Tab-separated table of C-alpha atoms in Angstrom:
chain	number	residue	atom	x	y	z
F	8	GLN	CA	0.000	0.000	0.000
F	9	VAL	CA	0.979	3.607	-0.591
F	10	GLN	CA	-0.034	6.116	2.020
F	11	LEU	CA	0.263	9.887	2.143
F	12	VAL	CA	-0.282	11.623	5.451
F	13	GLU	CA	-0.588	15.384	5.834
F	14	SER	CA	-0.137	17.419	8.968
F	15	GLY	CA	0.258	21.015	10.059
F	16	GLY	CA	-3.138	22.487	9.351
F	17	GLY	CA	-4.999	24.596	11.833
F	18	LEU	CA	-6.506	27.966	12.607
F	19	VAL	CA	-4.422	31.047	11.947
F	20	GLN	CA	-5.119	34.762	11.762
F	21	PRO	CA	-4.703	36.703	8.527
F	22	GLY	CA	-1.050	37.501	7.978
F	23	GLY	CA	0.060	34.470	9.929
F	24	SER	CA	2.024	31.433	8.835
F	25	LEU	CA	1.667	27.678	8.755
F	26	ARG	CA	3.893	24.868	7.563
F	27	LEU	CA	2.233	21.807	6.086
F	28	SER	CA	3.985	18.463	5.930
F	29	CYS	CA	3.292	15.346	3.908
F	30	ALA	CA	5.026	11.993	4.210
F	31	ALA	CA	4.651	9.183	1.700
F	32	SER	CA	5.201	5.591	2.726
F	33	GLY	CA	4.667	2.103	1.368
F	34	SER	CA	5.772	0.295	-1.760
F	35	ILE	CA	7.398	3.285	-3.422
F	36	PHE	CA	10.333	2.906	-5.767
F	37	SER	CA	10.734	6.582	-6.448
F	38	ILE	CA	8.710	9.756	-6.759
F	39	ASN	CA	8.427	11.790	-9.938
F	40	ALA	CA	6.715	14.734	-8.319
F	41	MET	CA	4.689	15.793	-5.337
F	42	GLY	CA	2.292	18.628	-4.905
F	43	TRP	CA	-0.232	20.402	-2.781
F	44	TYR	CA	-3.808	20.979	-3.838
F	45	ARG	CA	-6.578	22.711	-1.977
F	46	GLN	CA	-10.341	22.767	-2.054
F	47	ALA	CA	-12.363	25.536	-0.480
F	48	PRO	CA	-16.076	25.195	0.293
F	49	GLY	CA	-18.105	25.431	-2.893
F	50	LYS	CA	-15.032	25.508	-5.114
F	51	GLN	CA	-13.138	23.037	-7.259
F	52	ARG	CA	-9.902	21.481	-6.137
F	53	GLU	CA	-6.962	23.468	-7.454
F	54	LEU	CA	-3.223	23.050	-7.665
F	55	VAL	CA	-1.384	25.184	-5.146
F	56	ALA	CA	2.206	24.119	-5.726
F	57	SER	CA	4.194	21.210	-7.082
F	58	ILE	CA	7.791	20.073	-7.126
F	59	THR	CA	9.542	17.490	-9.292
F	60	SER	CA	12.295	15.109	-8.287
F	61	ALA	CA	14.722	17.479	-9.991
F	62	GLY	CA	13.545	20.356	-7.833
F	63	SER	CA	11.515	22.295	-10.373
F	64	THR	CA	8.607	24.098	-8.758
F	65	ASN	CA	5.314	25.481	-9.926
F	66	TYR	CA	2.898	27.730	-8.047
F	67	ALA	CA	-0.585	29.012	-8.505
F	68	ASP	CA	-0.579	32.732	-9.228
F	69	SER	CA	-2.574	33.367	-6.077
F	70	VAL	CA	0.182	32.029	-3.809
F	71	LYS	CA	3.347	33.131	-5.595
F	72	GLY	CA	5.636	35.009	-3.271
F	73	ARG	CA	3.801	33.767	-0.189
F	74	PHE	CA	4.060	29.969	-0.314
F	75	THR	CA	7.147	27.811	-0.736
F	76	ILE	CA	7.143	24.110	-1.563
F	77	SER	CA	10.127	21.927	-0.745
F	78	ARG	CA	11.151	18.269	-0.616
F	79	GLY	CA	12.693	16.444	2.291
F	80	ASN	CA	16.155	14.993	1.791
F	81	ALA	CA	16.073	11.629	3.534
F	82	LYS	CA	12.350	10.912	3.410
F	83	ASN	CA	9.625	10.797	0.792
F	84	SER	CA	8.183	14.006	2.072
F	85	VAL	CA	7.069	17.406	0.908
F	86	TYR	CA	6.441	20.632	2.772
F	87	LEU	CA	4.482	23.772	2.131
F	88	GLN	CA	5.525	26.896	3.977
F	89	MET	CA	2.630	29.331	3.909
F	90	ASN	CA	3.255	32.943	4.860
F	91	SER	CA	1.090	36.055	4.786
F	92	LEU	CA	-2.008	33.922	4.874
F	93	LYS	CA	-5.259	35.398	3.660
F	94	PRO	CA	-8.859	34.401	4.392
F	95	GLU	CA	-9.159	33.165	0.809
F	96	ASP	CA	-6.467	30.583	1.584
F	97	THR	CA	-8.966	28.774	3.787
F	98	ALA	CA	-9.382	25.275	2.406
F	99	VAL	CA	-8.639	21.632	2.907
F	100	TYR	CA	-5.118	21.066	1.638
F	101	TYR	CA	-4.302	17.734	0.020
F	102	CYS	CA	-0.950	16.162	-0.670
F	103	ASN	CA	-0.501	14.418	-4.019
F	104	ALA	CA	2.219	12.130	-5.329
F	105	ASP	CA	3.138	11.003	-8.830
F	106	LEU	CA	5.064	7.778	-8.339
F	107	VAL	CA	7.550	6.046	-10.609
F	108	PHE	CA	5.988	2.872	-12.073
F	109	LEU	CA	2.778	3.344	-10.080
F	110	GLY	CA	1.729	6.636	-11.630
F	111	GLY	CA	-0.123	9.550	-10.177
F	112	GLY	CA	-3.429	9.717	-8.390
F	113	TYR	CA	-2.166	9.167	-4.861
F	114	TRP	CA	-3.723	11.480	-2.319
F	115	GLY	CA	-3.666	12.157	1.366
F	116	LYS	CA	-6.826	12.648	3.363
F	117	GLY	CA	-6.264	16.375	3.659
F	118	THR	CA	-5.564	18.853	6.407
F	119	LEU	CA	-7.773	21.844	7.108
F	120	VAL	CA	-6.340	25.342	7.035
F	121	THR	CA	-8.589	28.077	8.349
F	122	VAL	CA	-7.518	31.701	8.063
F	123	SER	CA	-9.822	33.896	10.077
F	124	SER	CA	-9.800	36.747	12.533
């Protein structure tokens, strides 16, 4: 089995920061890419940020300059540092992995981020 587990969500005031973590475990040979998606109430799930095994990153326009995605060195993990949070960042954040041989479509259960005063 392949499992992705997110952590780090919570309640934060506008302008605050959170760091999300995701760890992948199981029968994984290697990871092509990992990313963070989010889904706000009444909205479609959208890509927030992604990072390839080579370190190339991609960000949604709405989070550029505020969020930073990074990969762990010794573990199959990915992080999302979120700064200057806005109420519109409120959503359930999901970790995604595109795995070598196994393909994409692997998701965590999500972690809730609420930005509110």
